[in-house]
């Protein structure tokens, strides 16, 4: 089953890195977003009533993608173990995102780069800016952050992009990868359902989890609970990917400064790895003794996050191996367990090496995944 799990990682991340995200019209996460949009309304005349309605939304809404994903894998697996495995890999692909995150971060950083003929001085927003395409940068960074970007300087835009890259590594990759790795050796339908459920919780929080929306309070609290471990593990992967394990120790000084109890960990760790200041005016200021990111810092951030993603995949493989090692139901002389996923490992055995090699090759194509200069 470990070989099967590795093969599914290879399928999912090869699709993400080589194909990218499907258009919104075909993306199940966007479909769920439309459902959440329909739930984003006034359910009661009082704030207490709104909060109670929000509890129902937080409990029931994420079950929809979980049931659909798990049911699809189970139905496909009943027809063919290989078909069930492929559908499970597709669910993992649709619930994770890496290439789009790195490409958008790089696009924002590039848009803040001064033309060759312009002055090269950078500021922290207090003085004049180089002649850069700030309007394009401000427009692009809206795909990463929800704050008002109309008055941000070039350095502040890069700060927002770098912060989001670290935070979204946790939300868009680690959070769904870990439960999938934990459950895949035991049950592929359960693994797919768990990944889809976590993605649903993240989507609810991103759309409803604001103070002005009382019906989103429960969704925000549930996301805080779900993201507690993934955010901290994402910080570990950033420290390892940046070849600076001590960054975790330094980051603890600012990890609790952001309002979210979790997002500060990957953001502060990335700030320490890059030796830059990441600031959201009036909200938090991470590593304040350093300077705001330069263009070169932004490019290094893309590299570090890309490497951290590779570390995250390796950690997921180790987690799956640990589950197989300690699970009594997987022990014995049979190489593949009985049950709904029986035969999947054998069916994928011939393809596993091809898929894992494809993962290794596709990792080379990660935007900005070059060697970081010392």
Tab-separated table of C-alpha atoms in Angstrom:
chain	number	residue	atom	x	y	z
A	1	UNK	CA	0.000	0.000	0.000
A	2	UNK	CA	2.916	2.373	0.468
A	3	UNK	CA	3.749	1.999	-3.206
A	4	UNK	CA	0.135	2.747	-4.049
A	5	UNK	CA	0.142	5.890	-1.899
A	6	UNK	CA	3.384	7.121	-3.447
A	7	UNK	CA	1.963	6.495	-6.894
A	8	UNK	CA	-1.123	8.559	-6.045
A	9	UNK	CA	1.077	11.410	-4.815
A	10	UNK	CA	2.942	11.177	-8.100
A	11	UNK	CA	-0.289	11.305	-10.097
A	12	UNK	CA	-1.740	14.250	-8.164
A	13	UNK	CA	1.354	16.435	-8.135
A	14	UNK	CA	2.368	15.620	-11.679
A	15	UNK	CA	-1.064	16.824	-12.790
A	16	UNK	CA	-0.753	19.966	-10.685
A	17	UNK	CA	2.743	20.850	-11.853
A	18	UNK	CA	2.311	19.857	-15.496
A	19	UNK	CA	-1.330	20.827	-16.113
A	20	UNK	CA	-2.232	23.292	-13.378
A	21	UNK	CA	-5.651	23.997	-11.920
A	22	UNK	CA	-8.770	23.369	-14.027
A	23	UNK	CA	-10.851	26.420	-15.000
A	24	UNK	CA	-13.467	27.473	-12.456
A	25	UNK	CA	-16.280	26.128	-14.604
A	26	UNK	CA	-14.816	22.635	-14.241
A	27	UNK	CA	-13.313	22.865	-10.756
A	28	UNK	CA	-15.243	21.133	-7.931
A	29	UNK	CA	-13.804	23.579	-5.396
A	30	UNK	CA	-15.365	26.434	-7.381
A	31	UNK	CA	-18.656	24.524	-7.422
A	32	UNK	CA	-18.497	24.255	-3.649
A	33	UNK	CA	-17.674	27.957	-3.510
A	34	UNK	CA	-20.940	28.698	-5.293
A	35	UNK	CA	-22.777	26.634	-2.679
A	36	UNK	CA	-21.061	28.615	0.076
A	37	UNK	CA	-22.029	31.823	-1.719
A	38	UNK	CA	-25.672	30.767	-1.547
A	39	UNK	CA	-25.285	30.153	2.194
A	40	UNK	CA	-23.738	33.590	2.711
A	41	UNK	CA	-26.927	35.380	3.681
A	42	UNK	CA	-28.875	36.660	6.666
A	43	UNK	CA	-30.432	33.631	8.315
A	44	UNK	CA	-31.856	35.326	11.388
A	45	UNK	CA	-32.701	38.751	12.698
A	46	UNK	CA	-30.266	38.606	15.600
A	47	UNK	CA	-26.550	38.068	15.838
A	48	UNK	CA	-27.101	35.046	18.068
A	49	UNK	CA	-29.416	33.530	15.489
A	50	UNK	CA	-26.848	34.147	12.788
A	51	UNK	CA	-24.165	32.422	14.840
A	52	UNK	CA	-26.412	29.423	15.457
A	53	UNK	CA	-27.139	29.158	11.750
A	54	UNK	CA	-23.401	29.337	11.165
A	55	UNK	CA	-22.878	26.287	13.349
A	56	UNK	CA	-25.145	24.296	11.056
A	57	UNK	CA	-23.271	25.588	8.013
A	58	UNK	CA	-19.888	24.662	9.494
A	59	UNK	CA	-21.060	21.169	10.417
A	60	UNK	CA	-23.021	20.251	7.301
A	61	UNK	CA	-21.500	22.123	4.355
A	62	UNK	CA	-18.040	20.441	4.337
A	63	UNK	CA	-19.760	17.052	4.446
A	64	UNK	CA	-21.073	17.648	0.918
A	65	UNK	CA	-17.674	17.512	-0.842
A	66	UNK	CA	-16.541	14.764	1.554
A	67	UNK	CA	-19.489	12.507	0.691
A	68	UNK	CA	-19.153	13.186	-3.027
A	69	UNK	CA	-15.395	12.530	-3.073
A	70	UNK	CA	-15.528	9.435	-0.893
A	71	UNK	CA	-18.528	8.069	-2.756
A	72	UNK	CA	-16.885	8.610	-6.133
A	73	UNK	CA	-13.764	6.692	-5.075
A	74	UNK	CA	-15.853	3.880	-3.553
A	75	UNK	CA	-18.007	3.524	-6.672
A	76	UNK	CA	-15.009	3.577	-8.983
A	77	UNK	CA	-13.212	1.077	-6.757
A	78	UNK	CA	-16.177	-1.282	-6.922
A	79	UNK	CA	-15.808	-1.332	-10.696
A	80	UNK	CA	-12.031	-1.618	-10.721
A	81	UNK	CA	-9.339	-1.179	-8.047
A	82	UNK	CA	-7.255	0.775	-10.545
A	83	UNK	CA	-10.198	3.084	-11.334
A	84	UNK	CA	-10.729	3.730	-7.634
A	85	UNK	CA	-7.076	4.590	-7.184
A	86	UNK	CA	-7.098	6.969	-10.146
A	87	UNK	CA	-10.191	8.771	-8.848
A	88	UNK	CA	-8.543	9.080	-5.421
A	89	UNK	CA	-5.484	10.608	-7.081
A	90	UNK	CA	-7.728	13.050	-8.940
A	91	UNK	CA	-9.372	14.085	-5.662
A	92	UNK	CA	-5.951	14.795	-4.169
A	93	UNK	CA	-5.042	16.789	-7.284
A	94	UNK	CA	-8.230	18.870	-7.040
A	95	UNK	CA	-7.834	19.576	-3.328
A	96	UNK	CA	-4.208	20.726	-3.478
A	97	UNK	CA	-2.606	23.659	-5.231
A	98	UNK	CA	1.064	24.430	-5.703
A	99	UNK	CA	1.830	25.518	-9.246
A	100	UNK	CA	-0.767	28.308	-9.305
A	101	UNK	CA	0.460	29.612	-5.945
A	102	UNK	CA	4.080	29.770	-7.067
A	103	UNK	CA	3.243	31.235	-10.468
A	104	UNK	CA	1.028	33.959	-9.027
A	105	UNK	CA	3.589	34.844	-6.363
A	106	UNK	CA	6.297	35.103	-9.023
A	107	UNK	CA	3.997	37.209	-11.239
A	108	UNK	CA	3.343	39.664	-8.396
A	109	UNK	CA	7.047	39.941	-7.579
A	110	UNK	CA	7.930	40.439	-11.255
A	111	UNK	CA	5.340	43.198	-11.564
A	112	UNK	CA	7.068	45.138	-8.781
A	113	UNK	CA	10.469	44.941	-10.474
A	114	UNK	CA	11.756	48.291	-11.721
A	115	UNK	CA	12.634	48.577	-15.431
A	116	UNK	CA	16.335	48.459	-16.226
A	117	UNK	CA	16.426	52.217	-16.792
A	118	UNK	CA	14.671	53.094	-13.564
A	119	UNK	CA	16.188	53.860	-10.217
A	120	UNK	CA	16.894	50.774	-8.164
A	121	UNK	CA	16.246	52.232	-4.720
A	122	UNK	CA	13.570	50.491	-2.663
A	123	UNK	CA	11.519	52.011	0.103
A	124	UNK	CA	9.275	50.697	2.849
A	125	UNK	CA	6.337	52.785	1.668
A	126	UNK	CA	7.364	55.985	3.423
A	127	UNK	CA	9.181	57.565	0.468
A	128	UNK	CA	9.105	57.590	-3.324
A	129	UNK	CA	8.883	54.380	-5.330
A	130	UNK	CA	10.850	53.327	-8.380
A	131	UNK	CA	9.048	53.482	-11.705
A	132	UNK	CA	7.368	50.090	-11.446
A	133	UNK	CA	4.086	48.667	-12.699
A	134	UNK	CA	2.343	49.025	-9.352
A	135	UNK	CA	-1.189	48.901	-10.727
A	136	UNK	CA	-0.524	45.517	-12.301
A	137	UNK	CA	1.124	44.293	-9.109
A	138	UNK	CA	-1.778	45.540	-6.983
A	139	UNK	CA	-4.251	43.806	-9.261
A	140	UNK	CA	-2.362	40.518	-9.255
A	141	UNK	CA	-1.789	40.422	-5.504
A	142	UNK	CA	-5.559	40.516	-4.970
A	143	UNK	CA	-5.515	36.892	-6.071
A	144	UNK	CA	-3.429	36.120	-2.984
A	145	UNK	CA	-4.707	38.450	-0.235
A	146	UNK	CA	-7.996	39.988	0.795
A	147	UNK	CA	-6.663	43.316	2.076
A	148	UNK	CA	-6.997	46.694	0.381
A	149	UNK	CA	-4.040	46.933	-2.000
A	150	UNK	CA	-4.756	50.340	-3.542
A	151	UNK	CA	-2.168	52.210	-1.452
A	152	UNK	CA	0.491	49.538	-1.009
A	153	UNK	CA	4.046	50.322	-2.060
A	154	UNK	CA	6.067	47.901	-4.183
A	155	UNK	CA	7.824	46.528	-1.105
A	156	UNK	CA	4.519	46.137	0.748
A	157	UNK	CA	3.030	44.308	-2.231
A	158	UNK	CA	5.958	41.894	-2.200
A	159	UNK	CA	5.485	41.453	1.542
A	160	UNK	CA	1.827	40.530	0.990
A	161	UNK	CA	2.763	38.050	-1.731
A	162	UNK	CA	5.469	36.390	0.368
A	163	UNK	CA	3.172	36.169	3.404
A	164	UNK	CA	0.462	34.561	1.312
A	165	UNK	CA	2.875	32.068	-0.226
A	166	UNK	CA	3.807	30.810	3.227
A	167	UNK	CA	0.235	30.746	4.522
A	168	UNK	CA	-1.195	29.072	1.417
A	169	UNK	CA	1.455	26.372	1.524
A	170	UNK	CA	-0.321	25.260	4.707
A	171	UNK	CA	-3.873	25.773	3.419
A	172	UNK	CA	-3.417	24.632	-0.151
A	173	UNK	CA	-1.060	21.703	0.240
A	174	UNK	CA	-0.140	20.451	3.711
A	175	UNK	CA	-3.664	20.559	5.167
A	176	UNK	CA	-5.153	18.142	2.615
A	177	UNK	CA	-2.024	16.101	1.953
A	178	UNK	CA	-1.596	14.971	5.568
A	179	UNK	CA	-5.043	13.392	6.138
A	180	UNK	CA	-4.857	11.777	2.716
A	181	UNK	CA	-1.476	10.235	3.582
A	182	UNK	CA	-2.783	9.133	6.973
A	183	UNK	CA	-5.839	7.318	5.596
A	184	UNK	CA	-4.781	6.175	2.116
A	185	UNK	CA	-3.047	3.001	3.363
A	186	UNK	CA	-6.264	2.070	5.183
A	187	UNK	CA	-9.038	3.219	2.852
A	188	UNK	CA	-8.865	5.275	-0.317
A	189	UNK	CA	-12.506	6.443	-0.064
A	190	UNK	CA	-11.831	7.680	3.478
A	191	UNK	CA	-8.631	9.424	2.352
A	192	UNK	CA	-10.434	11.204	-0.481
A	193	UNK	CA	-13.330	12.165	1.807
A	194	UNK	CA	-10.947	13.579	4.429
A	195	UNK	CA	-9.036	15.667	1.874
A	196	UNK	CA	-12.278	17.024	0.414
A	197	UNK	CA	-13.653	17.781	3.896
A	198	UNK	CA	-10.559	19.770	4.876
A	199	UNK	CA	-10.718	21.676	1.585
A	200	UNK	CA	-14.358	22.436	2.306
A	201	UNK	CA	-13.503	23.769	5.762
A	202	UNK	CA	-10.751	25.982	4.286
A	203	UNK	CA	-13.136	27.312	1.627
A	204	UNK	CA	-15.814	28.093	4.197
A	205	UNK	CA	-13.338	30.066	6.284
A	206	UNK	CA	-11.972	31.979	3.307
A	207	UNK	CA	-15.483	33.049	2.261
A	208	UNK	CA	-17.353	33.398	5.554
A	209	UNK	CA	-14.748	33.691	8.295
A	210	UNK	CA	-14.866	37.465	8.785
A	211	UNK	CA	-15.887	39.452	11.900
A	212	UNK	CA	-18.608	41.199	9.904
A	213	UNK	CA	-20.267	37.841	9.179
A	214	UNK	CA	-21.581	36.265	12.411
A	215	UNK	CA	-22.788	33.224	10.442
A	216	UNK	CA	-19.145	32.554	9.588
A	217	UNK	CA	-17.850	32.507	13.166
A	218	UNK	CA	-18.241	28.736	13.552
A	219	UNK	CA	-16.542	28.148	10.210
A	220	UNK	CA	-13.600	30.293	11.283
A	221	UNK	CA	-13.281	28.459	14.593
A	222	UNK	CA	-13.453	25.076	12.875
A	223	UNK	CA	-10.747	26.137	10.426
A	224	UNK	CA	-8.564	27.281	13.337
A	225	UNK	CA	-8.884	23.815	14.858
A	226	UNK	CA	-8.278	21.946	11.599
A	227	UNK	CA	-5.268	24.068	10.641
A	228	UNK	CA	-3.509	23.894	14.010
A	229	UNK	CA	-1.173	21.031	13.056
A	230	UNK	CA	-0.843	21.669	9.271
A	231	UNK	CA	0.240	25.295	9.807
A	232	UNK	CA	3.003	24.264	12.175
A	233	UNK	CA	4.127	21.416	9.945
A	234	UNK	CA	4.188	23.851	7.025
A	235	UNK	CA	6.507	26.028	9.103
A	236	UNK	CA	8.760	22.996	9.598
A	237	UNK	CA	8.862	22.325	5.852
A	238	UNK	CA	9.736	25.980	5.190
A	239	UNK	CA	12.603	25.857	7.668
A	240	UNK	CA	13.907	22.623	6.132
A	241	UNK	CA	13.324	23.814	2.559
A	242	UNK	CA	15.201	27.011	3.357
A	243	UNK	CA	18.066	25.059	4.967
A	244	UNK	CA	17.564	27.053	8.175
A	245	UNK	CA	16.077	24.825	10.925
A	246	UNK	CA	16.735	27.478	13.576
A	247	UNK	CA	14.279	29.779	11.791
A	248	UNK	CA	11.514	27.983	13.691
A	249	UNK	CA	13.057	29.046	16.987
A	250	UNK	CA	13.403	32.654	15.860
A	251	UNK	CA	9.898	32.705	14.391
A	252	UNK	CA	8.246	31.885	17.701
A	253	UNK	CA	8.660	35.575	18.735
A	254	UNK	CA	6.126	36.710	16.110
A	255	UNK	CA	4.120	33.565	15.272
A	256	UNK	CA	1.221	34.653	17.492
A	257	UNK	CA	1.107	38.265	16.328
A	258	UNK	CA	-1.376	37.763	13.430
A	259	UNK	CA	-5.051	37.435	14.475
A	260	UNK	CA	-5.153	33.861	13.223
A	261	UNK	CA	-3.704	31.395	15.753
A	262	UNK	CA	-2.104	29.407	12.930
A	263	UNK	CA	-1.104	31.513	9.923
A	264	UNK	CA	1.642	33.309	11.829
A	265	UNK	CA	3.781	30.176	12.016
A	266	UNK	CA	4.492	29.647	8.288
A	267	UNK	CA	4.619	33.398	7.649
A	268	UNK	CA	7.022	34.179	10.487
A	269	UNK	CA	9.201	31.186	9.641
A	270	UNK	CA	9.429	32.295	6.006
A	271	UNK	CA	10.308	35.819	7.156
A	272	UNK	CA	13.145	34.416	9.268
A	273	UNK	CA	14.414	32.085	6.542
A	274	UNK	CA	14.543	34.993	4.076
A	275	UNK	CA	15.715	37.535	6.699
A	276	UNK	CA	12.970	39.948	5.633
A	277	UNK	CA	10.232	41.931	7.314
A	278	UNK	CA	6.630	40.935	6.557
A	279	UNK	CA	4.082	43.536	7.559
A	280	UNK	CA	0.353	44.120	7.326
A	281	UNK	CA	-0.085	47.707	8.486
A	282	UNK	CA	-1.964	47.967	11.751
A	283	UNK	CA	-2.277	44.185	12.129
A	284	UNK	CA	1.136	42.526	12.476
A	285	UNK	CA	4.810	43.112	11.848
A	286	UNK	CA	6.947	39.973	11.522
A	287	UNK	CA	10.723	40.165	11.925
A	288	UNK	CA	10.480	43.971	12.203
A	289	UNK	CA	14.224	44.567	12.495
A	290	UNK	CA	14.763	43.439	8.890
A	291	UNK	CA	13.827	45.246	5.665
A	292	UNK	CA	10.739	44.609	3.568
A	293	UNK	CA	11.344	42.111	0.730
A	294	UNK	CA	13.255	43.132	-2.371
A	295	UNK	CA	12.579	41.585	-5.765
A	296	UNK	CA	15.402	39.115	-5.133
A	297	UNK	CA	13.840	38.210	-1.776
A	298	UNK	CA	10.514	37.574	-3.474
A	299	UNK	CA	12.178	35.275	-5.987
A	300	UNK	CA	13.914	33.409	-3.162
A	301	UNK	CA	10.549	33.041	-1.417
A	302	UNK	CA	9.167	31.204	-4.453
A	303	UNK	CA	12.168	28.882	-4.358
A	304	UNK	CA	11.892	28.214	-0.629
A	305	UNK	CA	8.147	27.505	-0.785
A	306	UNK	CA	8.691	25.181	-3.746
A	307	UNK	CA	11.326	23.271	-1.815
A	308	UNK	CA	9.095	23.224	1.251
A	309	UNK	CA	6.387	21.582	-0.838
A	310	UNK	CA	8.819	18.819	-1.795
A	311	UNK	CA	9.643	18.364	1.895
A	312	UNK	CA	5.916	18.188	2.627
A	313	UNK	CA	5.431	15.388	0.109
A	314	UNK	CA	8.333	13.468	1.641
A	315	UNK	CA	6.831	13.915	5.113
A	316	UNK	CA	3.516	12.590	3.791
A	317	UNK	CA	5.272	9.505	2.430
A	318	UNK	CA	6.897	8.925	5.833
A	319	UNK	CA	3.516	9.322	7.516
A	320	UNK	CA	1.942	6.750	5.204
A	321	UNK	CA	4.843	4.378	5.881
A	322	UNK	CA	4.372	4.831	9.634
A	323	UNK	CA	0.660	4.054	9.358
A	324	UNK	CA	1.427	0.843	7.488
A	325	UNK	CA	4.094	-0.107	10.001
A	326	UNK	CA	1.916	0.309	13.083
A	327	UNK	CA	-1.476	-0.755	11.756
A	328	UNK	CA	-2.320	-4.329	12.795
A	329	UNK	CA	-4.771	-4.665	9.920
A	330	UNK	CA	-1.939	-4.173	7.432
A	331	UNK	CA	0.404	-6.681	9.017
A	332	UNK	CA	0.828	-10.254	7.836
A	333	UNK	CA	2.040	-12.070	4.806
A	334	UNK	CA	-0.356	-10.498	2.305
A	335	UNK	CA	1.284	-7.532	0.574
A	336	UNK	CA	-2.085	-5.905	-0.161
A	337	UNK	CA	-4.943	-5.718	2.365
A	338	UNK	CA	-8.394	-7.089	1.714
A	339	UNK	CA	-11.430	-4.839	1.528
A	340	UNK	CA	-12.551	-2.043	-0.806
A	341	UNK	CA	-8.989	-1.176	-1.812
A	342	UNK	CA	-7.796	-4.739	-2.310
A	343	UNK	CA	-5.691	-5.191	-5.401
A	344	UNK	CA	-4.980	-1.514	-5.947
A	345	UNK	CA	-1.328	-1.827	-5.046
A	346	UNK	CA	-0.923	-4.765	-7.400
A	347	UNK	CA	-2.810	-2.976	-10.155
A	348	UNK	CA	-0.640	0.104	-9.801
A	349	UNK	CA	2.610	-1.732	-9.192
A	350	UNK	CA	3.767	-1.532	-12.797
A	351	UNK	CA	2.866	2.134	-13.064
A	352	UNK	CA	4.163	3.283	-9.682
A	353	UNK	CA	7.747	3.778	-10.767
A	354	UNK	CA	6.634	5.762	-13.820
A	355	UNK	CA	4.408	8.010	-11.717
A	356	UNK	CA	6.959	8.635	-9.008
A	357	UNK	CA	9.607	9.392	-11.618
A	358	UNK	CA	7.165	11.817	-13.203
A	359	UNK	CA	6.807	13.528	-9.834
A	360	UNK	CA	10.563	13.881	-9.514
A	361	UNK	CA	10.890	15.257	-13.037
A	362	UNK	CA	7.958	17.652	-12.644
A	363	UNK	CA	9.420	19.030	-9.422
A	364	UNK	CA	12.289	20.334	-11.530
A	365	UNK	CA	9.776	22.520	-13.382
A	366	UNK	CA	8.624	24.309	-10.231
A	367	UNK	CA	8.736	28.076	-10.917
A	368	UNK	CA	11.900	29.514	-9.414
A	369	UNK	CA	13.173	26.231	-8.006
A	370	UNK	CA	16.786	27.156	-8.632
A	371	UNK	CA	19.664	27.016	-6.208
A	372	UNK	CA	19.464	29.783	-3.614
A	373	UNK	CA	22.656	31.802	-3.540
A	374	UNK	CA	24.416	31.894	-0.192
